Amino acid sequence: MATTRSIPLLKRLIGKQPSRSVTYMHRPGAGSPRPDGSPRQVTLIPGDGIGPLVTNAVEQVMEAMHAPVYFEKFEVHGNMKKFPEEVLDSIRRNKVCIKGGLATPMGGGVSSLNVFLRKELDLYASLVNCFNMKGLPTRHENVDIVVIRENTEGEYAGLEHEVVPGVVESLKVITKFCSERIASYAFEYAYLNNRKKVTAVHKANIMKLADGLFLEACREVAQKHPDIQYNEIIVDNCCMQLVSRPEQFDVMVTPNLYGNLVANTAAGICGGTGVMPGGNVGAEHAVFEQGASAGNVGKESMVKKKTANPVALLLSSAMMLRHLQFPSFADRLENAVQRVILDGKVRTKDLGGSNTTQDVVDAVIKALG
Amino acid sequence: MTKFCSERIAKYAFEYAYLNNRKTVTAVHKANIMKLADGLFLESCRQVATKYPSIKYNEIIVDNCCMQLVSKPEQFNVMVTPNLYGNLVANTAAGIAGGTGVMPGGNVGADHAVFEQGASAGNVGNEKLLEQKKANPVALLLSSAMMLRHLQFPSFADRLETAVKRVISDGKYMTKDLGGASTTQEVVDAVIATLH
């Protein structure tokens, strides 16, 4: 449960942890319902498209592990006019949520419910961990990038208006407050997870005031962490470096739009959006979903043939288990998933195989041991 | 974002595809989030697409596009984008295909044309490159070949492009960004030698 006291712990546990060699001494009663009788609950939102498929995979695996997690499931769909109040209440109560993507209609006046949830709960940091997995050969090796993206403002402020017919103005809003807190989060993450370098991604040569403000905030925070290397890179050069030498990047902190593109590019380099875990965190809540392209609900054919890749959401649920302070369950789950990928026998189409989601789930459950 | 500018860039893209025997034009956007702005861009592209029924037209959201570029870039042909996405997509694509030191490009308007290095055109390189004179001239040489075609001297353009391509395929004179150790002058001498 995310209390103010446990925020540093929370943030550390959200990161990718090396496997432990000491037994985790739990707080008495951690494996059973809390003293006041309420079970440890997590809100589960299956979502649209492939969402129900992959969240169901998580449910099955949690069941198989007998994880002390109880899901409170809610149906939310992207075409709803607004996010149901009862679901928001549930997340506020449980503090932790895991969800599939919500389909966003293109154009028109309906805004994305995925973005709405992040803004409503002030989940200001979106984290995606892109890394090479053993058994999944890609063009580059030794890649381990964490993209920390500001989640609430920037180009996604949603402020657009038509000045006259045929002319639209779209406002990009950058504030010192939001830039400072995302920079603080990035440096704290680097510090708590033994990362050596933080790179700020920007286009301040063109957007001098907006990205200039973001950079100033990053520089100020960098001074408070003298043992972490800090550098800056213009976003177009960054894209090019990502596809030629991604091993140079470690933690990257970016405003909203660049973060989306950088995270997707980095995910593509390491094997695709079907395998990279991630989540959104704010001061009080955490919502775990597929790492990159979280709003993506997959194609019709994937839904019909049930061939969506559950790996990303399974790894994100492992991050969630650590967040809830059940590291040994998290380790078991991650090891099982990594073993299935390493074996290479059961894989969905995006990884070059031809298995269904259920095949992968069965393989993971078997590998749990 | 204006309808006027979106229409004319879409027209340029389809004209380019038509005149250069390209089969597909892909519009890159983020209209699920920036509904009005990118929505306007998309509408313009769709309108222009109806006037070119022989050219395939599709749309892709920019974050999915970045991922596709790094996994299956061969699916893309001509891509039309608004300003910022185009900068990022061009740099990513240039990086995939060998780097910004080799890709040609230029800027064109109704009355004028300015040719420069393809991607990252504003990049002036680092100090070292300048001192050791190791900048890669290939990008600007290929852009100057495009300029020669623009000036309607196609045979000169062909000669120049063939010479540059032969130097690259020989592989003996390449600057540092391509994995070699030659200076700019050595590459130029090699191109000149191949011209004859």
Coordinates of C-alpha atoms in Angstrom, one line a residue:
Chain A
M1 CA 0.0 0.0 0.0
A2 CA 1.4 3.4 -1.0
T3 CA 1.6 5.6 2.1
T4 CA 3.8 8.7 2.2
R5 CA 6.3 6.9 4.4
S6 CA 6.8 4.1 1.9
I7 CA 7.2 6.3 -1.2
P8 CA 11.0 5.8 -1.5
L9 CA 10.5 2.1 -1.0
L10 CA 7.7 2.1 -3.5
K11 CA 9.8 3.9 -6.1
R12 CA 12.7 1.6 -5.6
L13 CA 10.6 -1.5 -5.9
I14 CA 9.0 -0.3 -9.1
G15 CA 12.4 -0.5 -10.7
K16 CA 13.9 -3.7 -12.1
Q17 CA 15.5 -5.6 -9.2
P18 CA 18.4 -8.1 -9.5
S19 CA 17.4 -11.5 -8.0
R20 CA 17.7 -11.6 -4.3
S21 CA 19.9 -13.9 -2.3
V22 CA 18.5 -13.2 1.2
T23 CA 15.1 -14.4 2.4
Y24 CA 12.6 -11.6 2.6
M25 CA 11.4 -11.3 6.2
H26 CA 7.8 -10.2 5.8
R27 CA 5.7 -8.2 8.2
P28 CA 3.6 -10.7 10.1
G29 CA 0.2 -11.2 8.4
A30 CA 1.4 -10.0 5.0
G31 CA 0.3 -13.2 3.4
S32 CA -3.2 -13.1 4.8
P33 CA -6.0 -10.5 5.0
R34 CA -5.1 -7.4 6.8
P35 CA -5.9 -7.1 10.6
D36 CA -9.0 -5.0 9.9
G37 CA -10.3 -8.0 7.8
S38 CA -10.1 -6.3 4.4
P39 CA -8.1 -8.4 1.8
R40 CA -5.2 -6.9 -0.1
Q41 CA -7.0 -5.7 -3.2
V42 CA -5.9 -4.5 -6.5
T43 CA -8.2 -2.9 -9.1
L44 CA -8.2 -4.8 -12.4
I45 CA -9.5 -3.2 -15.6
P46 CA -9.5 -5.6 -18.5
G47 CA -10.1 -2.8 -21.1
D48 CA -10.7 -3.2 -24.8
G49 CA -9.3 -5.3 -27.6
I50 CA -6.5 -7.5 -26.4
G51 CA -6.8 -6.0 -22.9
P52 CA -9.2 -8.7 -21.5
L53 CA -6.9 -11.4 -23.1
V54 CA -3.7 -10.2 -21.4
T55 CA -5.3 -9.3 -18.1
N56 CA -6.9 -12.7 -17.9
A57 CA -3.4 -14.1 -18.4
V58 CA -2.3 -12.2 -15.3
E59 CA -5.2 -13.5 -13.4
Q60 CA -4.5 -17.1 -14.3
V61 CA -0.8 -16.8 -13.4
M62 CA -1.6 -15.1 -10.0
E63 CA -4.0 -17.8 -9.3
A64 CA -1.4 -20.5 -10.1
M65 CA 1.1 -18.9 -7.8
H66 CA -1.5 -18.4 -5.0
A67 CA -0.3 -14.8 -4.8
P68 CA -1.9 -12.9 -1.9
V69 CA -3.5 -10.5 -4.3
Y70 CA -7.3 -10.2 -4.8
F71 CA -8.5 -8.5 -7.9
E72 CA -11.5 -6.2 -7.9
K73 CA -12.5 -6.3 -11.6
F74 CA -14.3 -3.4 -13.4
E75 CA -15.5 -3.1 -17.0
V76 CA -14.4 0.1 -18.6
H77 CA -14.4 0.7 -22.3
G78 CA -12.8 3.4 -24.4
N79 CA -16.1 4.6 -25.8
M80 CA -17.6 5.5 -22.5
K81 CA -18.4 9.2 -22.1
K82 CA -16.5 9.4 -18.8
F83 CA -14.5 7.2 -16.5
P84 CA -16.9 5.5 -14.1
E85 CA -16.8 7.1 -10.7
E86 CA -16.9 3.8 -8.9
V87 CA -13.8 2.6 -10.6
L88 CA -11.9 5.8 -9.6
D89 CA -13.1 5.2 -6.0
S90 CA -11.8 1.7 -6.1
I91 CA -8.4 2.8 -7.3
R92 CA -8.3 5.5 -4.7
R93 CA -9.1 2.9 -2.1
N94 CA -6.7 0.2 -3.3
K95 CA -4.0 2.6 -4.4
V96 CA -2.8 0.0 -7.0
C97 CA -4.4 -0.9 -10.3
I98 CA -3.5 -3.1 -13.3
K99 CA -5.2 -2.5 -16.6
G100 CA -5.3 -3.3 -20.3
G101 CA -5.6 -0.6 -22.9
L102 CA -8.7 1.5 -23.5
A103 CA -9.5 2.1 -27.1
T104 CA -9.4 5.8 -28.0
P105 CA -11.6 6.9 -30.9
M106 CA -9.7 9.0 -33.5
G107 CA -10.6 12.6 -34.1
G108 CA -14.0 13.9 -32.8
G109 CA -14.4 15.3 -29.3
V110 CA -13.9 12.3 -27.1
S111 CA -10.6 12.4 -25.3
S112 CA -8.6 9.3 -24.3
L113 CA -9.7 7.6 -21.1
N114 CA -6.1 6.3 -20.6
V115 CA -4.8 9.9 -20.5
F116 CA -7.8 11.0 -18.3
L117 CA -6.9 8.3 -15.7
R118 CA -3.3 9.4 -15.6
K119 CA -4.3 13.1 -15.2
E120 CA -7.1 12.4 -12.7
L121 CA -4.9 10.4 -10.3
D122 CA -1.9 12.7 -11.1
L123 CA 0.3 9.8 -12.2
Y124 CA 3.0 12.1 -13.2
A125 CA 5.7 9.6 -14.0
S126 CA 5.4 6.9 -16.7
L127 CA 8.2 4.4 -16.6
V128 CA 9.2 1.9 -19.3
N129 CA 12.0 -0.5 -19.0
C130 CA 13.4 -1.6 -22.3
F131 CA 16.1 -4.3 -22.1
N132 CA 17.4 -7.2 -24.0
M133 CA 15.9 -10.5 -23.0
K134 CA 18.0 -13.7 -23.1
G135 CA 16.7 -15.9 -25.9
L136 CA 15.3 -12.9 -27.9
P137 CA 18.1 -11.9 -30.2
T138 CA 17.9 -8.3 -31.5
R139 CA 20.2 -6.2 -33.6
H140 CA 21.7 -4.6 -30.5
E141 CA 23.1 -6.1 -27.3
N142 CA 23.6 -4.8 -23.8
V143 CA 20.6 -2.5 -24.0
D144 CA 19.0 -1.6 -20.7
I145 CA 17.1 1.7 -21.0
V146 CA 14.6 3.1 -18.6
V147 CA 12.5 5.9 -20.1
I148 CA 10.9 8.2 -17.5
R149 CA 8.3 10.3 -19.2
E150 CA 6.3 13.2 -17.8
N151 CA 2.8 12.0 -18.0
T152 CA 0.4 14.9 -17.3
E153 CA 1.3 18.0 -19.4
G154 CA 3.3 18.9 -22.5
E155 CA 1.6 18.2 -25.8
Y156 CA -1.0 16.1 -24.1
A157 CA -2.5 19.1 -22.3
G158 CA -5.5 18.7 -24.6
L159 CA -5.8 22.3 -25.3
E160 CA -6.8 22.7 -28.9
H161 CA -9.1 25.2 -30.6
E162 CA -10.1 26.1 -34.1
V163 CA -9.2 29.8 -34.5
V164 CA -11.0 30.1 -37.8
P165 CA -12.2 27.3 -40.1
G166 CA -9.1 25.6 -41.4
V167 CA -6.7 26.9 -38.7
V168 CA -6.1 25.0 -35.5
E169 CA -4.0 26.0 -32.6
S170 CA -2.7 23.4 -30.2
L171 CA -1.0 24.5 -27.0
K172 CA 2.0 22.7 -25.5
V173 CA 2.2 23.5 -21.8
I174 CA 5.3 23.0 -19.8
T175 CA 5.5 24.0 -16.1
K176 CA 8.4 24.3 -13.8
F177 CA 6.5 22.3 -11.1
C178 CA 5.9 19.3 -13.3
S179 CA 9.4 19.4 -14.9
E180 CA 11.0 19.5 -11.5
R181 CA 9.1 16.6 -10.1
I182 CA 9.7 14.4 -13.1
A183 CA 13.4 15.3 -13.0
S184 CA 13.4 14.5 -9.3
Y185 CA 11.8 11.1 -9.9
A186 CA 14.3 10.3 -12.6
F187 CA 17.3 11.1 -10.4
E188 CA 15.8 9.3 -7.4
Y189 CA 15.2 6.3 -9.6
A190 CA 18.8 6.3 -10.8
Y191 CA 20.1 6.7 -7.3
L192 CA 17.9 4.0 -5.8
N193 CA 18.5 1.5 -8.6
N194 CA 22.3 2.0 -9.0
R195 CA 22.0 3.6 -12.4
K196 CA 25.0 5.7 -13.5
K197 CA 23.6 8.2 -16.0
V198 CA 20.5 10.3 -16.6
T199 CA 19.9 11.8 -20.1
A200 CA 17.5 14.6 -20.7
V201 CA 15.8 14.5 -24.1
H202 CA 14.7 17.9 -25.5
K203 CA 14.4 20.2 -28.4
A204 CA 15.3 23.4 -26.8
N205 CA 17.1 24.7 -29.9
I206 CA 13.6 25.1 -31.4
M207 CA 11.2 25.3 -28.4
K208 CA 13.5 27.6 -26.5
L209 CA 11.1 28.6 -23.7
A210 CA 9.2 25.3 -23.3
D211 CA 12.0 22.8 -23.5
G212 CA 14.3 25.4 -22.1
L213 CA 12.3 25.4 -18.9
F214 CA 12.3 21.6 -18.8
L215 CA 16.1 21.6 -19.2
E216 CA 16.6 24.2 -16.4
A217 CA 14.6 22.1 -14.0
C218 CA 16.7 19.0 -15.0
R219 CA 19.9 20.9 -14.5
E220 CA 18.9 22.1 -11.0
V221 CA 18.0 18.6 -9.9
A222 CA 21.2 17.2 -11.4
Q223 CA 23.2 19.4 -9.1
K224 CA 21.7 17.8 -6.1
H225 CA 22.9 14.4 -7.3
P226 CA 26.6 14.9 -8.0
D227 CA 27.5 11.2 -8.3
I228 CA 25.0 10.6 -11.1
Q229 CA 26.2 11.6 -14.6
Y230 CA 23.9 14.0 -16.3
N231 CA 23.8 14.9 -20.0
E232 CA 21.4 16.3 -22.5
I233 CA 20.5 15.2 -26.0
I234 CA 18.4 16.8 -28.7
V235 CA 15.5 14.5 -29.6
D236 CA 16.2 14.1 -33.2
N237 CA 19.8 13.1 -32.6
C238 CA 18.5 10.9 -29.8
C239 CA 16.3 9.0 -32.2
M240 CA 19.3 8.4 -34.4
Q241 CA 21.5 7.3 -31.6
L242 CA 18.8 4.9 -30.3
V243 CA 18.8 3.0 -33.6
S244 CA 22.6 3.0 -34.0
R245 CA 24.1 2.8 -30.5
P246 CA 21.4 2.2 -27.9
E247 CA 23.8 0.8 -25.3
Q248 CA 25.0 4.4 -24.5
F249 CA 21.7 5.2 -22.8
D250 CA 20.8 4.4 -19.2
V251 CA 18.0 6.4 -17.7
M252 CA 16.3 8.9 -19.9
V253 CA 14.0 11.7 -18.7
T254 CA 11.7 13.3 -21.2
P255 CA 8.6 15.5 -21.6
N256 CA 5.4 13.9 -22.6
L257 CA 5.5 13.5 -26.4
Y258 CA 9.2 12.7 -26.9
G259 CA 8.9 10.2 -24.1
N260 CA 6.1 8.4 -26.0
L261 CA 8.2 8.2 -29.1
V262 CA 11.5 7.4 -27.4
A263 CA 9.9 4.6 -25.3
N264 CA 8.3 3.0 -28.4
T265 CA 11.5 3.2 -30.4
A266 CA 13.5 1.7 -27.5
A267 CA 10.8 -1.0 -27.0
G268 CA 11.0 -1.8 -30.7
I269 CA 14.7 -2.2 -30.5
C270 CA 14.6 -4.7 -27.7
G271 CA 11.9 -6.9 -29.0
G272 CA 8.6 -5.0 -29.3
T273 CA 5.9 -3.5 -27.2
G274 CA 4.6 -7.0 -26.5
V275 CA 7.4 -7.7 -24.0
M276 CA 8.4 -4.5 -22.3
P277 CA 7.0 -3.8 -18.8
G278 CA 6.1 -0.5 -17.4
G279 CA 3.7 1.5 -15.3
N280 CA 2.5 4.9 -14.2
V281 CA 3.2 6.2 -10.7
G282 CA 2.1 9.3 -8.7
A283 CA 2.5 10.4 -5.2
E284 CA -0.3 8.2 -4.0
H285 CA -1.3 5.7 -6.7
A286 CA 0.2 3.4 -9.1
V287 CA -1.3 2.0 -12.3
F288 CA 0.5 -0.9 -14.0
E289 CA 0.0 -1.6 -17.7
Q290 CA 1.9 -2.7 -20.8
G291 CA 5.1 -0.6 -21.0
A292 CA 5.1 1.1 -24.3
S293 CA 2.0 1.9 -26.4
A294 CA -0.1 1.2 -23.4
G295 CA -3.2 2.6 -25.1
N296 CA -2.8 0.2 -27.9
V297 CA -5.6 -2.4 -28.1
G298 CA -4.2 -4.6 -30.8
K299 CA -5.8 -5.6 -34.1
E300 CA -9.0 -7.4 -34.8
S301 CA -7.2 -10.5 -35.9
M302 CA -5.1 -10.7 -32.7
V303 CA -8.3 -10.5 -30.7
K304 CA -10.1 -13.2 -32.7
K305 CA -7.2 -15.6 -32.9
K306 CA -6.2 -14.9 -29.3
T307 CA -2.6 -14.4 -30.2
A308 CA -1.8 -11.3 -28.1
N309 CA 1.5 -11.3 -26.3
P310 CA 0.9 -11.5 -22.5
V311 CA 4.6 -11.1 -21.5
A312 CA 4.5 -7.3 -21.1
L313 CA 1.6 -7.3 -18.7
L314 CA 3.0 -10.4 -16.9
L315 CA 6.3 -8.5 -16.3
S316 CA 4.4 -5.4 -15.3
S317 CA 2.4 -7.5 -12.8
A318 CA 5.7 -8.7 -11.4
M319 CA 6.6 -5.0 -10.9
M320 CA 3.3 -4.6 -9.2
L321 CA 4.0 -7.5 -6.8
R322 CA 7.3 -5.8 -5.8
H323 CA 5.4 -2.6 -5.3
L324 CA 3.0 -4.5 -2.9
Q325 CA 6.1 -5.8 -1.2
F326 CA 5.9 -9.5 -2.3
P327 CA 9.4 -9.7 -3.8
S328 CA 9.7 -13.5 -3.8
F329 CA 6.5 -13.9 -5.8
A330 CA 7.7 -11.2 -8.2
D331 CA 11.0 -13.1 -8.6
R332 CA 9.3 -16.4 -9.3
L333 CA 7.1 -14.8 -11.9
E334 CA 9.9 -13.0 -13.6
N335 CA 12.1 -16.1 -13.6
A336 CA 9.3 -18.2 -15.1
V337 CA 8.7 -15.6 -17.9
Q338 CA 12.4 -15.3 -18.7
R339 CA 12.7 -19.1 -18.8
V340 CA 9.9 -19.4 -21.3
I341 CA 11.4 -16.7 -23.5
L342 CA 14.9 -18.3 -23.2
D343 CA 13.5 -21.7 -24.2
G344 CA 12.0 -20.1 -27.3
K345 CA 9.5 -22.9 -27.9
V346 CA 6.3 -21.1 -27.0
R347 CA 6.1 -17.6 -28.5
T348 CA 3.4 -15.4 -30.0
K349 CA 3.5 -14.0 -33.5
D350 CA 5.3 -10.7 -32.7
L351 CA 8.3 -12.7 -31.4
G352 CA 8.4 -14.9 -34.4
G353 CA 6.3 -17.9 -33.1
S354 CA 2.8 -19.0 -33.8
N355 CA 1.4 -19.8 -30.3
T356 CA -1.7 -18.3 -28.7
T357 CA -1.9 -16.3 -25.5
Q358 CA -3.1 -19.3 -23.6
D359 CA -0.1 -21.4 -24.8
V360 CA 2.3 -18.8 -23.4
V361 CA 0.3 -18.6 -20.1
D362 CA 0.4 -22.4 -19.7
A363 CA 4.1 -22.4 -20.4
V364 CA 4.7 -19.7 -17.7
I365 CA 2.5 -21.6 -15.2
K366 CA 4.5 -24.8 -15.8
A367 CA 7.8 -22.9 -15.5
L368 CA 6.7 -21.5 -12.1
G369 CA 7.5 -24.8 -10.5
Chain B
M1 CA -1.8 23.6 -38.0
T2 CA -3.6 25.0 -41.0
K3 CA -5.6 23.4 -43.7
F4 CA -3.7 25.3 -46.3
C5 CA -0.3 24.0 -45.2
S6 CA -1.5 20.5 -44.6
E7 CA -3.1 20.3 -48.0
R8 CA 0.0 21.5 -49.8
I9 CA 2.4 19.2 -48.1
A10 CA 0.0 16.3 -48.8
K11 CA -0.2 17.3 -52.4
Y12 CA 3.6 17.4 -52.6
A13 CA 3.8 14.0 -51.1
F14 CA 1.4 12.4 -53.5
E15 CA 2.8 14.3 -56.5
Y16 CA 6.3 13.0 -55.5
A17 CA 5.0 9.4 -55.2
Y18 CA 3.3 9.7 -58.6
L19 CA 6.2 11.2 -60.4
N20 CA 8.8 8.9 -58.9
N21 CA 6.8 5.6 -59.3
R22 CA 6.3 5.1 -55.5
K23 CA 3.5 2.8 -54.5
T24 CA 2.4 3.9 -51.0
V25 CA 2.1 7.1 -49.0
T26 CA 1.8 6.8 -45.2
A27 CA 0.6 9.7 -43.1
V28 CA 2.1 9.9 -39.6
H29 CA 0.0 11.5 -36.9
K30 CA -1.2 11.4 -33.3
A31 CA -4.8 12.3 -33.9
N32 CA -6.0 10.1 -31.0
I33 CA -4.5 12.7 -28.6
M34 CA -4.2 15.9 -30.6
K35 CA -7.6 15.4 -32.2
L36 CA -8.1 18.9 -33.7
A37 CA -4.6 19.6 -34.9
D38 CA -3.6 16.3 -36.2
G39 CA -7.2 15.6 -37.2
L40 CA -7.0 18.5 -39.6
F41 CA -3.8 17.2 -41.0
L42 CA -5.3 13.8 -41.6
E43 CA -8.4 15.2 -43.3
S44 CA -6.3 17.1 -45.7
C45 CA -4.2 14.0 -46.5
R46 CA -7.4 11.9 -47.0
Q47 CA -8.9 14.5 -49.4
V48 CA -5.7 14.6 -51.5
A49 CA -5.5 10.8 -51.4
T50 CA -8.9 10.5 -53.2
K51 CA -7.4 12.4 -56.1
Y52 CA -4.7 9.8 -56.6
P53 CA -6.5 6.5 -56.6
S54 CA -3.6 4.5 -58.0
I55 CA -1.4 5.3 -55.0
K56 CA -2.1 3.4 -51.8
Y57 CA -2.7 5.6 -48.8
N58 CA -2.6 4.6 -45.1
E59 CA -2.2 6.2 -41.7
I60 CA -0.1 5.3 -38.7
I61 CA 0.1 6.7 -35.2
V62 CA 3.6 8.2 -34.6
D63 CA 4.5 6.0 -31.6
N64 CA 3.6 2.8 -33.4
C65 CA 5.5 4.2 -36.4
C66 CA 8.7 4.6 -34.4
M67 CA 8.4 1.0 -33.3
Q68 CA 7.7 -0.3 -36.8
L69 CA 10.6 1.7 -38.1
V70 CA 13.0 -0.1 -35.9
S71 CA 11.5 -3.6 -36.5
K72 CA 10.2 -3.6 -40.0
P73 CA 11.3 -0.5 -41.9
E74 CA 10.8 -2.2 -45.3
Q75 CA 7.1 -1.7 -45.0
F76 CA 7.4 2.1 -45.5
N77 CA 7.7 3.9 -48.8
V78 CA 6.8 7.6 -48.8
M79 CA 5.8 9.1 -45.5
V80 CA 4.1 12.5 -45.1
T81 CA 4.3 14.0 -41.6
P82 CA 3.8 17.3 -39.8
N83 CA 6.9 19.2 -38.7
L84 CA 8.0 17.7 -35.4
Y85 CA 7.2 14.1 -36.1
G86 CA 8.9 14.4 -39.5
N87 CA 12.1 15.6 -37.8
L88 CA 12.1 12.5 -35.5
V89 CA 11.0 10.0 -38.1
A90 CA 13.6 11.3 -40.6
N91 CA 16.4 11.0 -38.1
T92 CA 15.3 7.5 -37.0
A93 CA 15.1 6.4 -40.6
A94 CA 18.5 7.9 -41.4
G95 CA 20.0 6.2 -38.4
I96 CA 18.6 2.8 -39.5
A97 CA 20.0 3.2 -43.0
G98 CA 23.5 4.2 -42.1
G99 CA 23.5 7.6 -40.4
T100 CA 22.9 11.2 -41.1
G101 CA 26.3 11.4 -42.8
V102 CA 25.0 9.6 -45.9
M103 CA 21.3 10.5 -46.5
P104 CA 20.6 13.2 -49.0
G105 CA 17.7 15.7 -48.8
G106 CA 16.6 19.2 -49.4
N107 CA 13.9 21.8 -48.9
V108 CA 11.6 23.0 -51.6
G109 CA 9.0 25.7 -52.0
A110 CA 6.9 27.0 -54.9
D111 CA 9.7 29.3 -56.1
H112 CA 13.0 28.1 -54.6
A113 CA 14.9 25.1 -53.5
V114 CA 17.6 24.8 -50.9
F115 CA 19.6 21.6 -50.8
E116 CA 21.4 20.5 -47.6
Q117 CA 22.3 17.3 -45.7
G118 CA 19.3 15.1 -45.4
A119 CA 18.6 14.5 -41.8
S120 CA 19.8 16.6 -38.9
A121 CA 20.6 19.4 -41.4
G122 CA 21.2 21.9 -38.6
N123 CA 23.9 19.7 -37.1
V124 CA 27.3 21.3 -37.4
G125 CA 29.2 18.4 -36.1
N126 CA 31.6 18.3 -33.1
E127 CA 34.9 20.1 -32.6
K128 CA 36.9 17.0 -33.4
L129 CA 35.4 16.4 -36.7
L130 CA 36.3 19.9 -37.7
E131 CA 39.9 19.8 -36.5
Q132 CA 40.6 16.4 -38.0
K133 CA 38.7 17.2 -41.1
K134 CA 36.8 13.9 -41.0
A135 CA 33.3 15.0 -41.8
N136 CA 31.4 12.7 -44.1
P137 CA 30.8 14.5 -47.5
V138 CA 28.6 11.8 -48.9
A139 CA 25.3 13.3 -47.8
L140 CA 25.9 16.7 -49.3
L141 CA 27.4 15.1 -52.5
L142 CA 24.2 13.1 -53.0
S143 CA 22.1 16.2 -52.2
S144 CA 24.1 18.1 -54.9
A145 CA 23.3 15.3 -57.3
M146 CA 19.6 16.0 -56.5
M147 CA 20.3 19.7 -57.1
L148 CA 21.8 18.8 -60.6
R149 CA 18.6 17.0 -61.5
H150 CA 16.6 19.9 -60.2
L151 CA 18.6 22.1 -62.6
Q152 CA 17.9 19.6 -65.3
F153 CA 21.3 18.2 -65.8
P154 CA 20.4 14.5 -65.3
S155 CA 23.5 13.0 -66.9
F156 CA 25.8 14.9 -64.5
A157 CA 23.6 13.9 -61.6
D158 CA 23.8 10.2 -62.7
R159 CA 27.6 10.3 -63.0
L160 CA 28.0 11.8 -59.6
E161 CA 25.6 9.4 -57.9
T162 CA 27.3 6.4 -59.6
A163 CA 30.7 7.6 -58.5
V164 CA 29.6 8.0 -54.9
K165 CA 27.9 4.7 -54.8
R166 CA 30.9 2.9 -56.2
V167 CA 33.2 4.5 -53.5
I168 CA 30.8 3.3 -50.8
S169 CA 30.5 -0.2 -52.2
D170 CA 34.3 -0.5 -52.6
G171 CA 34.6 0.4 -48.9
K172 CA 38.2 1.5 -49.0
Y173 CA 37.6 5.2 -48.3
M174 CA 35.0 5.7 -45.5
T175 CA 34.9 8.3 -42.8
K176 CA 34.7 7.4 -39.1
D177 CA 30.9 7.4 -38.9
L178 CA 30.8 4.6 -41.5
G179 CA 33.5 2.6 -39.7
G180 CA 36.6 3.8 -41.6
A181 CA 39.4 6.2 -40.9
S182 CA 39.6 8.4 -43.9
T183 CA 39.4 12.2 -44.0
T184 CA 37.0 14.2 -46.0
Q185 CA 39.6 15.0 -48.6
E186 CA 40.4 11.3 -49.2
V187 CA 36.8 10.5 -49.8
V188 CA 36.5 13.4 -52.2
D189 CA 39.7 12.3 -54.1
A190 CA 38.2 8.8 -54.3
V191 CA 34.9 10.1 -55.8
I192 CA 36.8 12.3 -58.3
A193 CA 39.0 9.3 -59.3
T194 CA 35.9 7.2 -59.9
L195 CA 34.2 9.9 -61.9
H196 CA 36.6 9.3 -64.8

